[in-house]
Coordinates of C-alpha atoms in Angstrom, one line a residue:
Chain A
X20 CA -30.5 39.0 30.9
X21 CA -28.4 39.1 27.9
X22 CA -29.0 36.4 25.2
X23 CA -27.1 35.6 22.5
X24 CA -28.3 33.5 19.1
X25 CA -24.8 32.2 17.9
X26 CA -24.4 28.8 17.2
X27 CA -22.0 26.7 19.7
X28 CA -19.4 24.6 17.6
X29 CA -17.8 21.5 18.2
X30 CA -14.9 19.8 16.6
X31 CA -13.7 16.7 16.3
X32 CA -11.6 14.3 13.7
X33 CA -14.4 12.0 12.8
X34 CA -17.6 10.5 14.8
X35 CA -16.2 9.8 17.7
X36 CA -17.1 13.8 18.6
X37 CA -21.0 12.8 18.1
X38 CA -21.2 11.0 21.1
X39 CA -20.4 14.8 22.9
X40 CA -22.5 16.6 20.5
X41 CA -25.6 14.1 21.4
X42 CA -25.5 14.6 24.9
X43 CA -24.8 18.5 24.3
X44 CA -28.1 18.5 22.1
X45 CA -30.2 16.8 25.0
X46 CA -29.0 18.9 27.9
X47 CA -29.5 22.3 25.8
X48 CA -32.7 21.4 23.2
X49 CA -32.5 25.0 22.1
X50 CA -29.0 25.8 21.4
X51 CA -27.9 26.1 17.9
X52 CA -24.8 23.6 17.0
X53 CA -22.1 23.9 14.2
X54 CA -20.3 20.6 14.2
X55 CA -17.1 19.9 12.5
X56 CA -15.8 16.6 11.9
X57 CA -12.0 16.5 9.8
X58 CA -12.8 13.3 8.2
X59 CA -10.1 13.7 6.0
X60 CA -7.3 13.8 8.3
X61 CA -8.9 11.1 11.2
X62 CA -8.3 9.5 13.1
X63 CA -6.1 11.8 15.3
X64 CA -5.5 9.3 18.3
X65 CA -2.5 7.9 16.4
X66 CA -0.6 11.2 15.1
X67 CA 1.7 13.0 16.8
X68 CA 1.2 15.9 19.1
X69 CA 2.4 18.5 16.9
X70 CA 0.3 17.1 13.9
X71 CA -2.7 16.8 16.3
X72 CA -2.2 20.9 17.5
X73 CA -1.6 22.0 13.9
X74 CA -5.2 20.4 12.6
X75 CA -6.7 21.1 15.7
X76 CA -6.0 25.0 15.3
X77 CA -7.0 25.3 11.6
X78 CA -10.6 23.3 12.9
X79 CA -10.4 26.2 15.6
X80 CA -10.2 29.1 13.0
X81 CA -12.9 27.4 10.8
X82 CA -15.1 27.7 13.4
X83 CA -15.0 30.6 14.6
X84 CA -15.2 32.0 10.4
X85 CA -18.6 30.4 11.5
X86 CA -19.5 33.2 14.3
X87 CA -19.9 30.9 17.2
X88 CA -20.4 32.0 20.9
X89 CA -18.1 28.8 22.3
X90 CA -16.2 25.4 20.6
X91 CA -15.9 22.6 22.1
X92 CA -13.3 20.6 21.4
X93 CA -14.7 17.4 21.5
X94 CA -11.7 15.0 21.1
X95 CA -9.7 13.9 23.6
X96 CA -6.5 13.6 21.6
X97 CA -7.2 16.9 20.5
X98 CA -8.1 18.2 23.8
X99 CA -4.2 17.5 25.2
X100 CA -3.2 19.4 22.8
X101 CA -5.7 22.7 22.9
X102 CA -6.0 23.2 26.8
X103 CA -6.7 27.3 26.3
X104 CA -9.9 28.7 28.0
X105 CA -10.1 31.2 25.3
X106 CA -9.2 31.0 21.6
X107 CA -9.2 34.8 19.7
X108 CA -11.9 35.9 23.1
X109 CA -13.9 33.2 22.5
X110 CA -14.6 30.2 25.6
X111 CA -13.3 27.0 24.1
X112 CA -13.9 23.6 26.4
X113 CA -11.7 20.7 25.8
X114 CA -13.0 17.5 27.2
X115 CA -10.0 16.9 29.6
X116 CA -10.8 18.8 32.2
X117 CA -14.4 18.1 32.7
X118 CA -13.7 14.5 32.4
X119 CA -11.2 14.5 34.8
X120 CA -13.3 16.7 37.4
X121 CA -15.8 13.9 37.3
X122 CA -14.1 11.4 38.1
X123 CA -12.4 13.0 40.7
X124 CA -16.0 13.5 42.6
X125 CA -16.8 9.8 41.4
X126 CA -14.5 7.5 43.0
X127 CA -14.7 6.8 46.3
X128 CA -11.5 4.0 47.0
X129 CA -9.3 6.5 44.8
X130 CA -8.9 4.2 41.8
X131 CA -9.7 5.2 38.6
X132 CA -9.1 4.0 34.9
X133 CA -8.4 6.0 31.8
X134 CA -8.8 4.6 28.7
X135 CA -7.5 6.6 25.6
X136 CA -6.0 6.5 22.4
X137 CA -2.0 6.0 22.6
X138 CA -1.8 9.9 21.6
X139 CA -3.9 11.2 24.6
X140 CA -2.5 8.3 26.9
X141 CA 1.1 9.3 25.7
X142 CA 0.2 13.5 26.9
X143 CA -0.5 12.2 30.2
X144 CA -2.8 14.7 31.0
X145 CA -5.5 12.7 32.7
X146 CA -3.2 11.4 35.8
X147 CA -1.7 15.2 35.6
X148 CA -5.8 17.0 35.7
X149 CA -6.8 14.3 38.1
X150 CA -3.9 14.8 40.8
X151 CA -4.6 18.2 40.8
X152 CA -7.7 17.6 42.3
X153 CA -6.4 14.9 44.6
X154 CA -3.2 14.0 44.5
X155 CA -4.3 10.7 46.9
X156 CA -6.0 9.0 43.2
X157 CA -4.3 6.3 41.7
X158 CA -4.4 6.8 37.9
X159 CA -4.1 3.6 35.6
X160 CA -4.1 4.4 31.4
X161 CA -4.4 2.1 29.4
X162 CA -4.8 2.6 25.4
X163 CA -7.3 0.9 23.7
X164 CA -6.5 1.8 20.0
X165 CA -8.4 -1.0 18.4
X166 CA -12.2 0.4 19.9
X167 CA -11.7 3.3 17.7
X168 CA -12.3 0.9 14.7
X169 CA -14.8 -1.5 16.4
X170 CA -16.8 1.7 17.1
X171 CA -16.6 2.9 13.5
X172 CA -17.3 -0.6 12.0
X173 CA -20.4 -0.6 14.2
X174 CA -19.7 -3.5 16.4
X175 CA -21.0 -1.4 19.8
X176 CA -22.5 -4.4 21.1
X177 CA -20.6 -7.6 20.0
X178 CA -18.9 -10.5 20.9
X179 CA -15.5 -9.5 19.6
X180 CA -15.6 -6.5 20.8
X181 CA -15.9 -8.2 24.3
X182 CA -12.9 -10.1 23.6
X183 CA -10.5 -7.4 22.5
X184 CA -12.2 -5.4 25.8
X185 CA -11.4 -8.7 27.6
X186 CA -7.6 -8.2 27.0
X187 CA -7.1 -4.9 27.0
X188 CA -8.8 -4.3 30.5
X189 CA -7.2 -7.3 32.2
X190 CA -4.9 -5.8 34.1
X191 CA -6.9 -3.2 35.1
X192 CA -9.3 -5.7 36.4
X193 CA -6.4 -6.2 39.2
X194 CA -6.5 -2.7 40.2
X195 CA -9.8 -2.6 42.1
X196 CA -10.9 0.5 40.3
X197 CA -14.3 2.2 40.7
X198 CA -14.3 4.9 38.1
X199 CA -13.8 4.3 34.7
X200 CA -13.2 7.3 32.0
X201 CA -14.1 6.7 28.2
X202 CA -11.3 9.0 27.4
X203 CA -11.6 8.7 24.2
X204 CA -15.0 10.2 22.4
X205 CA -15.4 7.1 20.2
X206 CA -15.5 5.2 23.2
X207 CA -19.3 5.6 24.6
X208 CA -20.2 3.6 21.6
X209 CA -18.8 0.7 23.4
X210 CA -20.7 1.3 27.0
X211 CA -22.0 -2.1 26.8
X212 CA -18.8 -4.2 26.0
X213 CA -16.6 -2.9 28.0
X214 CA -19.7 -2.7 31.1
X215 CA -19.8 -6.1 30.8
X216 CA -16.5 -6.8 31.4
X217 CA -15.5 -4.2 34.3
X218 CA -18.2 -5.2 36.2
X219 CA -21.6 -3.2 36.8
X220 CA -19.9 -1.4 39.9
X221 CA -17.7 0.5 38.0
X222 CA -18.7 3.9 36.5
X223 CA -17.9 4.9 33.5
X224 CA -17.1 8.4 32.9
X225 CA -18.5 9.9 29.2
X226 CA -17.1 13.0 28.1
X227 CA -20.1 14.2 26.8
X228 CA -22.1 14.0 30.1
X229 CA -18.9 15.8 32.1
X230 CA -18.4 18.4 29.1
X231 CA -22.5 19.3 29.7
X232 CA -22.2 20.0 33.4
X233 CA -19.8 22.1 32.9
X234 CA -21.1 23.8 30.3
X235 CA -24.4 24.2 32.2
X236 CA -22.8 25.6 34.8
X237 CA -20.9 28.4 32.9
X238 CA -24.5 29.2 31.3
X239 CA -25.7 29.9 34.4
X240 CA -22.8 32.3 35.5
X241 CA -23.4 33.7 32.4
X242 CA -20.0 33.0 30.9
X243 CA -21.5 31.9 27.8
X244 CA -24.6 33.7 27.0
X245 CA -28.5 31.6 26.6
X246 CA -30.0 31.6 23.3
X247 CA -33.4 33.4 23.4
X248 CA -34.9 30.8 21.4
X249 CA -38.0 28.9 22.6
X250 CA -37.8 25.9 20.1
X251 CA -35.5 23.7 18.8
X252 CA -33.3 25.2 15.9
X253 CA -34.7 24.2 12.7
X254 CA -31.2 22.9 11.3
X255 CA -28.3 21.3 12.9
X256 CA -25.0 21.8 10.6
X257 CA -22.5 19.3 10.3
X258 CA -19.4 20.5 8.3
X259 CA -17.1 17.4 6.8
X260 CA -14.1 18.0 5.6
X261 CA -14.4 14.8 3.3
X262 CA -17.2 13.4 1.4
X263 CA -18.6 9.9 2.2
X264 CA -21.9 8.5 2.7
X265 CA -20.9 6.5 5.3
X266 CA -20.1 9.3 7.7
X267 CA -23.4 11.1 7.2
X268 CA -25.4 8.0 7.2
X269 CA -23.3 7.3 10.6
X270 CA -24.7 10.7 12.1
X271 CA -28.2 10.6 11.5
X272 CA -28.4 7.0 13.0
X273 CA -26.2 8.4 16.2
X274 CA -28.6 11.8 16.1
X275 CA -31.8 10.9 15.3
X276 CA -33.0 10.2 18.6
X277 CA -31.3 13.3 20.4
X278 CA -32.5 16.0 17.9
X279 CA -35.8 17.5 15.8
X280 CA -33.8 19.6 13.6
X281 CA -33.1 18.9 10.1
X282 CA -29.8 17.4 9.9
X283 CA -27.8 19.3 7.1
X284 CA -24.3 18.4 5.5
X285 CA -21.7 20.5 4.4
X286 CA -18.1 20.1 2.8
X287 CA -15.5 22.2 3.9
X288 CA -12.1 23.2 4.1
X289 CA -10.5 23.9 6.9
X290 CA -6.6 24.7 5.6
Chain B
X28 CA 23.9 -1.1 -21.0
X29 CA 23.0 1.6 -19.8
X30 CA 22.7 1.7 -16.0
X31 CA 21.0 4.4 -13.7
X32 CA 21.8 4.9 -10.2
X33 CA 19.1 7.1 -9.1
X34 CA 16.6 5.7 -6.1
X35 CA 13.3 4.0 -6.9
X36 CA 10.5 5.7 -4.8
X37 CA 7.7 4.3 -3.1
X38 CA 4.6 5.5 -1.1
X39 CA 1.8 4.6 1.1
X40 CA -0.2 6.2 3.7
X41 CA 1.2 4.4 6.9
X42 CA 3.1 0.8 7.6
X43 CA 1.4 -1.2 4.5
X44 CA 3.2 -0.2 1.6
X45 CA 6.4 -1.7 3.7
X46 CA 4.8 -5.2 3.1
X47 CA 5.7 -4.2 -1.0
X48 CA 8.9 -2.8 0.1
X49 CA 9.9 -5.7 1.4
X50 CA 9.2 -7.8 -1.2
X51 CA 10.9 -5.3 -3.5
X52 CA 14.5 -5.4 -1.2
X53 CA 14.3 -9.2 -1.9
X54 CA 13.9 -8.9 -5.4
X55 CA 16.3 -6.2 -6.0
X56 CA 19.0 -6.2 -3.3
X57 CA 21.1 -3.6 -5.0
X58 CA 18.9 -0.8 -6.2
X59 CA 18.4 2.0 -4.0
X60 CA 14.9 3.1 -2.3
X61 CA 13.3 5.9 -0.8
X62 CA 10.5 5.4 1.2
X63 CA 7.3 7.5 1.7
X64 CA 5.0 7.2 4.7
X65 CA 2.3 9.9 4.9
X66 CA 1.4 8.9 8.5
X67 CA 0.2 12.7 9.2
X68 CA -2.9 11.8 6.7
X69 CA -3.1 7.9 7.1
X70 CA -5.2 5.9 6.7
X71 CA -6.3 6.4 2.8
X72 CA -9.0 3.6 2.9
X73 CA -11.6 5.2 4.5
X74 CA -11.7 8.5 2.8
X75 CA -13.1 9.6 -0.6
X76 CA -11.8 9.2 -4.0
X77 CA -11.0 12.9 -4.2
X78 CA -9.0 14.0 -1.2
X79 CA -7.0 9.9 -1.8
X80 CA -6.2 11.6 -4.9
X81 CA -5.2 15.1 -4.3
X82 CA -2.9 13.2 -1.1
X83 CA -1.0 10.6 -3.5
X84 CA -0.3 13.8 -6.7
X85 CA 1.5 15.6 -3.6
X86 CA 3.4 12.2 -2.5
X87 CA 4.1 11.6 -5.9
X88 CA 5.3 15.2 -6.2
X89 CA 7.4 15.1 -3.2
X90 CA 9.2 11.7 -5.2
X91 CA 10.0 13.8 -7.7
X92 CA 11.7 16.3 -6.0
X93 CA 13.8 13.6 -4.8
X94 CA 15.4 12.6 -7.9
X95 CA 13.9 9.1 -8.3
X96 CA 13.9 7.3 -11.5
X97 CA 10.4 5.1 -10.9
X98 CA 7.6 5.6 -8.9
X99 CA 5.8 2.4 -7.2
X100 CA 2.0 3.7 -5.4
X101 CA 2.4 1.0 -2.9
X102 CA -1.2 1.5 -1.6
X103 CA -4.0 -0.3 -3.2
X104 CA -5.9 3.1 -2.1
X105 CA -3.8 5.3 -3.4
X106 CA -3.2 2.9 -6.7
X107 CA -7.7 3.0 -7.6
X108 CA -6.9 7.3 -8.0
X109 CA -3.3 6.9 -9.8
X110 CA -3.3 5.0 -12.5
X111 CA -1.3 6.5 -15.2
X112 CA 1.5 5.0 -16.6
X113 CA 3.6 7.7 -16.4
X114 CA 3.6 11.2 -14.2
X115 CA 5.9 13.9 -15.5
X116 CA 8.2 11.5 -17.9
X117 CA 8.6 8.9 -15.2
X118 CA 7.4 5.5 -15.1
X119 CA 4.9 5.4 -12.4
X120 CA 3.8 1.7 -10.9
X121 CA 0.6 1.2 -9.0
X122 CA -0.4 -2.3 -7.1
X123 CA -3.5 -2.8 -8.7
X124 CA -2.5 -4.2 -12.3
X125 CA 0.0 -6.6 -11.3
X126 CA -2.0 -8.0 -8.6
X127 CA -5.0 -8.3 -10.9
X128 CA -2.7 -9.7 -13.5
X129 CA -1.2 -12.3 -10.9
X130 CA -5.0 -13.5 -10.0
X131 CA -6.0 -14.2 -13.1
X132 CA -2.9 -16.5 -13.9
X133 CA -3.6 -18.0 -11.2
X134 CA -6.8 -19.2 -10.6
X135 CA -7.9 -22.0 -12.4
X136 CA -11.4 -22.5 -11.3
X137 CA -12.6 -19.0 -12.5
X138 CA -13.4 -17.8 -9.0
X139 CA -11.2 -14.6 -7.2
X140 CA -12.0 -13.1 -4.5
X141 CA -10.8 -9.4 -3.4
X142 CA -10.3 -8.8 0.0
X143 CA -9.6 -5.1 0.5
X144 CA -10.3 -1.1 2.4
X145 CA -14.0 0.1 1.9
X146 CA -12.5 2.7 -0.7
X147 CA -10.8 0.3 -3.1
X148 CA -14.0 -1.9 -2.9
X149 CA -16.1 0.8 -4.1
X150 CA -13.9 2.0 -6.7
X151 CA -14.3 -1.6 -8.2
X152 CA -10.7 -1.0 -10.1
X153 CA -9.9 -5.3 -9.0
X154 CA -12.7 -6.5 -10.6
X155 CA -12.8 -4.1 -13.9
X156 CA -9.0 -5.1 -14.7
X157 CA -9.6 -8.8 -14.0
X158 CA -12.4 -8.9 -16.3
X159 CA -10.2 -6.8 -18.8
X160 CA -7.8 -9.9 -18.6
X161 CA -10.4 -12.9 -19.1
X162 CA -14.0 -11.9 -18.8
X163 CA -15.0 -15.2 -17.5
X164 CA -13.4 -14.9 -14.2
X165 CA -15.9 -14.0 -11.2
X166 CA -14.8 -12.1 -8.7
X167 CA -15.9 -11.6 -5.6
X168 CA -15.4 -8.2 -3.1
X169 CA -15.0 -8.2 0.5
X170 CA -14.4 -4.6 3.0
X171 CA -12.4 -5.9 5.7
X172 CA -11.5 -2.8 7.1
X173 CA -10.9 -3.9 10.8
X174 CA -8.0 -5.7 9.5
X175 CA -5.6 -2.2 8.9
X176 CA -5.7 -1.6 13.0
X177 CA -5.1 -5.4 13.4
X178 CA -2.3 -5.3 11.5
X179 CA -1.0 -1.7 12.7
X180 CA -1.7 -3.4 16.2
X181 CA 0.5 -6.2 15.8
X182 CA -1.6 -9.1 16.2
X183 CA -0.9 -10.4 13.0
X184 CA -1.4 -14.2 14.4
X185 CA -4.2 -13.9 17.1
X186 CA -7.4 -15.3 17.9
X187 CA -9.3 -12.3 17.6
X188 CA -7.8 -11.6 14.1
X189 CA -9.2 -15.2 13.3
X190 CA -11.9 -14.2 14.4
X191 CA -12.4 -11.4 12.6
X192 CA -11.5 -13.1 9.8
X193 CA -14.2 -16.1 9.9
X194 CA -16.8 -13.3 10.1
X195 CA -15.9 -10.8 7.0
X196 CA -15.2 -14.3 4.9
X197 CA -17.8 -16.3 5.9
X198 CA -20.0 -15.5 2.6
X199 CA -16.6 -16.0 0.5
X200 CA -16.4 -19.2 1.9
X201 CA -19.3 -20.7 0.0
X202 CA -18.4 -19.1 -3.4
X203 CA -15.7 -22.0 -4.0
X204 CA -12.7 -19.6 -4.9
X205 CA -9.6 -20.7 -5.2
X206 CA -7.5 -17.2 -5.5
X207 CA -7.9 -14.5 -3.2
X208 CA -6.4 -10.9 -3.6
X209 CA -5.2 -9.5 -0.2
X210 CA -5.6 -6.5 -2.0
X211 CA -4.6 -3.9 0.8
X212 CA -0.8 -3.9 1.4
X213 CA -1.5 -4.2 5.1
X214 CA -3.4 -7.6 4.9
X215 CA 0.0 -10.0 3.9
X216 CA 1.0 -9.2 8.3
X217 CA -2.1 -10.9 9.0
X218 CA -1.8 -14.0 5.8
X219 CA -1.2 -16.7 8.7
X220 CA -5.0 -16.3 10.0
X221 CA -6.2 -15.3 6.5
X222 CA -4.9 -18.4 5.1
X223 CA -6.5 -20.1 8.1
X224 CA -9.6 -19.0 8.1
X225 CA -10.1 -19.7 4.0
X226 CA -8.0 -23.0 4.0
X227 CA -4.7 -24.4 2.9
X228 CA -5.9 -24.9 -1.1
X229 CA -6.7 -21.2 -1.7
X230 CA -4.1 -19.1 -3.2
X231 CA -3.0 -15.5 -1.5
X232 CA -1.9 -12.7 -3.8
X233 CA 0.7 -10.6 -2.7
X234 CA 0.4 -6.7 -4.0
X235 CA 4.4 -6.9 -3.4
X236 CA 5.3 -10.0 -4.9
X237 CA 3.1 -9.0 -7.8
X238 CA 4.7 -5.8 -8.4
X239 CA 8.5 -7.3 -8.0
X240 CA 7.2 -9.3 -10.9
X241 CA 6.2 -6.7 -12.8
X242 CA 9.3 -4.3 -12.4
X243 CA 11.5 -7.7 -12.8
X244 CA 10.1 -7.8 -16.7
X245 CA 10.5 -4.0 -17.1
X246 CA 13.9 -4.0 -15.8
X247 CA 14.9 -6.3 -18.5
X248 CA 12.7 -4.3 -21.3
X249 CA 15.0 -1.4 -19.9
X250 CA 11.7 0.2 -19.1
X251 CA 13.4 1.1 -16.0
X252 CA 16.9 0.8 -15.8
X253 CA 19.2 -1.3 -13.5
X254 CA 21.9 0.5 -11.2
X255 CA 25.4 -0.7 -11.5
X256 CA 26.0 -1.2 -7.9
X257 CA 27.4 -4.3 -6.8
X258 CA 26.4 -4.3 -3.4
X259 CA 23.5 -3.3 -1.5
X260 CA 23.3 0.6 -1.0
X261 CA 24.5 2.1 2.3
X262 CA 21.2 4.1 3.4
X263 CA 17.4 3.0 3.4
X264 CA 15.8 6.3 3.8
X265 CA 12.4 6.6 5.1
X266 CA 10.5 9.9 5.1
X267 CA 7.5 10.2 7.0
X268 CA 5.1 13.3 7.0
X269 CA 4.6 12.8 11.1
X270 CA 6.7 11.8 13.8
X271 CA 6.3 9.0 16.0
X272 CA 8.1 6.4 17.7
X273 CA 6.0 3.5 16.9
X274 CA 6.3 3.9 13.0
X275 CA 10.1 3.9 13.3
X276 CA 10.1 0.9 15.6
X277 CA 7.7 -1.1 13.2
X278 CA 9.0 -0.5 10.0
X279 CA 12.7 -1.6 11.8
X280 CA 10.7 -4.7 12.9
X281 CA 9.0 -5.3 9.0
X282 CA 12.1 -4.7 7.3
X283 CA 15.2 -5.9 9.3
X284 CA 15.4 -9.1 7.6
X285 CA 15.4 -7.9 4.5
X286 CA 17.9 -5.2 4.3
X287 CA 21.4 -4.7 5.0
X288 CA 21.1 -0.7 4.5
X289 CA 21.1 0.9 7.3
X290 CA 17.2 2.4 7.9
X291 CA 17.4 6.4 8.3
X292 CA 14.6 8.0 8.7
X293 CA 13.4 11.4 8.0
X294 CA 10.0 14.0 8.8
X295 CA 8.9 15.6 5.9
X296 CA 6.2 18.1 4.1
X297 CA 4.7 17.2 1.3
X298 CA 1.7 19.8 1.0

C-alpha cells in the first residue's frame, strides 16, 4: 500500500465550513488538515454565482500552493458553483453530492427538505443531484438566510432561533417530509432548533457526516491515498483571510472536542 | 455664485448606506448622485479594521474615477477607517461626526447610547468624538449585529425583530438614556421596533439626517457647491460590484418615494 503524508484542505467563506472539518477530524484522527476560511469576503450565501466561482477558485489555487492530496469544498454555496471531480489532477469534493446521495438512501415516503442559503437554493442543484438518483423524490427548498447569523451570533440553542425556525419551516411542515438536509454548513449549529420544530422523526442530513462517507469510501479504493501516520498530527492549520479574534476564538470552542492537535492560525491571501 | 454640476458620490457595503441616500434625495432634490454598493464584499461590520480599510480607499477610488465633486462614506464601518477630511482634493464626508455631533445636541440628560456592527463598536470612534464635543456625556455601546440580516431580510416591523431588540437593549434600558445612535445605516429599516423596544421619550439619530445636516451648512459655506439644475436630474445611477436581483428590487423598494430619477443600475470593478 501506498501512503501519502499531504495534508487534506478544506475551504469555506467563514465558520460555517467547521462543522465539515469537525466531523472530517473525527472519522480520520490521523489525517493532516489545511483549513481555509475567506473571512474577508463571507458570507457567500448571498453573492452571486459568478462572484461565488471567482473566490471559490482563487481558495482553490491557494490550497493547492499548500501541497494538499484532496480539498474539500466545504460550502454549499460554493459547492453549486465548483462541481469538478478534479481541480489541476487533484480530487476535489464539494458537499452537494454527498449530501444529496444521503438523502436519497434516507427517505423512505420520498419527501425531503432542503434548506440553503438563497444562493445555493437559487442553483437548484439539490432537487437536480437528488432526481438523478430517483426521479420519484419530491424536493422542497426553502432558504433560511437568517440561521447564517443566529449561528454566527451563537444562538445554537435558543428561543429565537426557534421562532425564526418556526416560520421559516412552516410550510414545509405541510409537506410530510422525512429527510431533512442542512444544506447550508452553518446550519448543523442549529440541530437542536430546528429538531424541535420538525419533529424528532425527521432526519436531518449534515454535510459533514455525508462528505466523510464518501470520503471514506474513496480511501478505501484508494483514490485518495492513507497517511502513514499512527498519531494525531501535532498541528491543525487554519488559514484566515482576515484577522479577528472572534473567528479564532469561534474555532477552538467548535474544535476543541474533535481534535488533540495544536490549533494554529494563519493570515493569508488568497488573490 | 458659482455652481457645480458634477454628481455627489456615496458608498456602502450593501443596502444601508440607501437609508443616507435617502435622506440626502430629500434634502437635496436637485443635485445628482452616484451610488456605490460593494455587495461582492458586504458586509463591512464583521471584518477587521484593515481589510474595511483597504475595501472603502478602492470605493473611494472608484468615486473618483467618476467625476464626483464630494464624497459621503455612508457606512458607519467604512466611516471608523476613513476619516479624513479630504482624499485627493475632494471633500470627503463620513457618518460618524455628524451623527456624534447630532447626539450630543441632543441629549439633555447626559446619557447616549450607540447602537452599532461589532467593528464600529470596537473601534470606539462614537464615543471618542462625543466626548471631544462635551466630555461629560456618557455614552453607552451596544453590538447588535443580528439586526443587518433583519434589515436585509425585510422584517423591519416584526415580532422577532422586537424580540431581538428587547434582548441586545435590555442592559441599555436601565442606564436612563435619553438619545440613542442607530449608528449603522441599516438600523433606521428597523426604527419602528427600536423605538418600541426603548420607548416613545428616547431620541433616534439618523446617520442620514445627520449628514443632510451637515452638507446643508457646507453647501452654504460653498464648501461644496450647489448645481444649477432646476429640476431633479434624469438618472439615479447605482453601481454595484455583484449582481443580483434582490439588491435591485430593494434599493427600488427604499428609494421609490424619494426620487423622481429614474434608478439605473450598473455592475462594476473596483479592485
Amino acid at each position: 500500500m501506498i501512503f501519502d503524508p499531504r495534508p487534506i484542505g478544506v475551504f469555506d467563506s467563514g465558520i460555517g465550513g467547521l462543522t465539515v472539518l469537525r466531523e472530517l477530524l473525527l472519522a480520520f484522527p490521523y489525517e493532516t488538515f489545511i483549513y481555509l476560511g475567506d473571512t474577508a469576503r463571507l458570507p457567500y450565501g448571498s453573492k452571486s454565482g459568478n462572484t461565488v466561482r471567482k473566490y471559490s477558485e482563487q481558495n482553490l489555487k491557494f490550497l493547492l500552493s499548500r501541497n494538499v492530496k484532496a480539498i474539500v469544498v466545504a460550502c454549499n454555496t460554493a459547492s453549486t458553483q465548483i462541481n469538478e471531480d478534479f481541480y489541476e489532477g487533484l480530487p476535489v469534493y464539494n458537499v452537494i453530492d454527498p449530501g444529496s446521495h444521503l438523502a436519497a438512501l434516507t427517505t423512505k415516503n420520498n419527501n425531503v427538505g432542503i434548506l440553503a442559503t438563497r444562493a445555493t437554493v437559487k442553483a437548484n442543484s439539490y432537487e437536480q443531484k437528488i432526481k438523478m438518483q430517483n426521479p420519484l423524490i419530491n424536493v422542497f427548498s426553502v432558504p433560511c438566510p437568517l440561521f447564517v447569523s443566529l449561528a454566527e451570533e451563537g444562538w445554537h440553542d435558543d428561543v429565537i432561533t426557534e421562532q425564526v425556525a418556526e416560520r421559516y419551516l412552516s410550510d414545509l411542515k405541510n409537506k410530510n417530509i422525512d429527510t431533512v438536509v442542512l444544506a447550508c454548513t452553518h446550519y448543523p449549529l442549529l440541530k437542536k432548533p430546528i429538531q424541535k420544530v420538525l419533529g424528532p422523526s425527521v432526519n436531518l442530513i449534515d454535510s459533514g457526516v455525508a462528505i466523510s462517507l464518501i470520503l471514506k469510501i474513496d480511501f478505501e479504493k484508494e483514490k485518495v491515498k492513507r497517511t502513514d501516520q499512527k498519531n494525531a498530527p501535532d498541528q491543525l492549520l487554519i488559514c484566515l483571510t482576515d484577522t479577528g479574534l472572534q473567528f479564532e476564538n469561534l474555532s477552538t470552542q467548535l474544535l476543541a472536542d474533535h481534535t488533540k492537535s495544536k490549533i494554529i492560525f494563519e493570515t493569508v491571501s488568497v488573490i
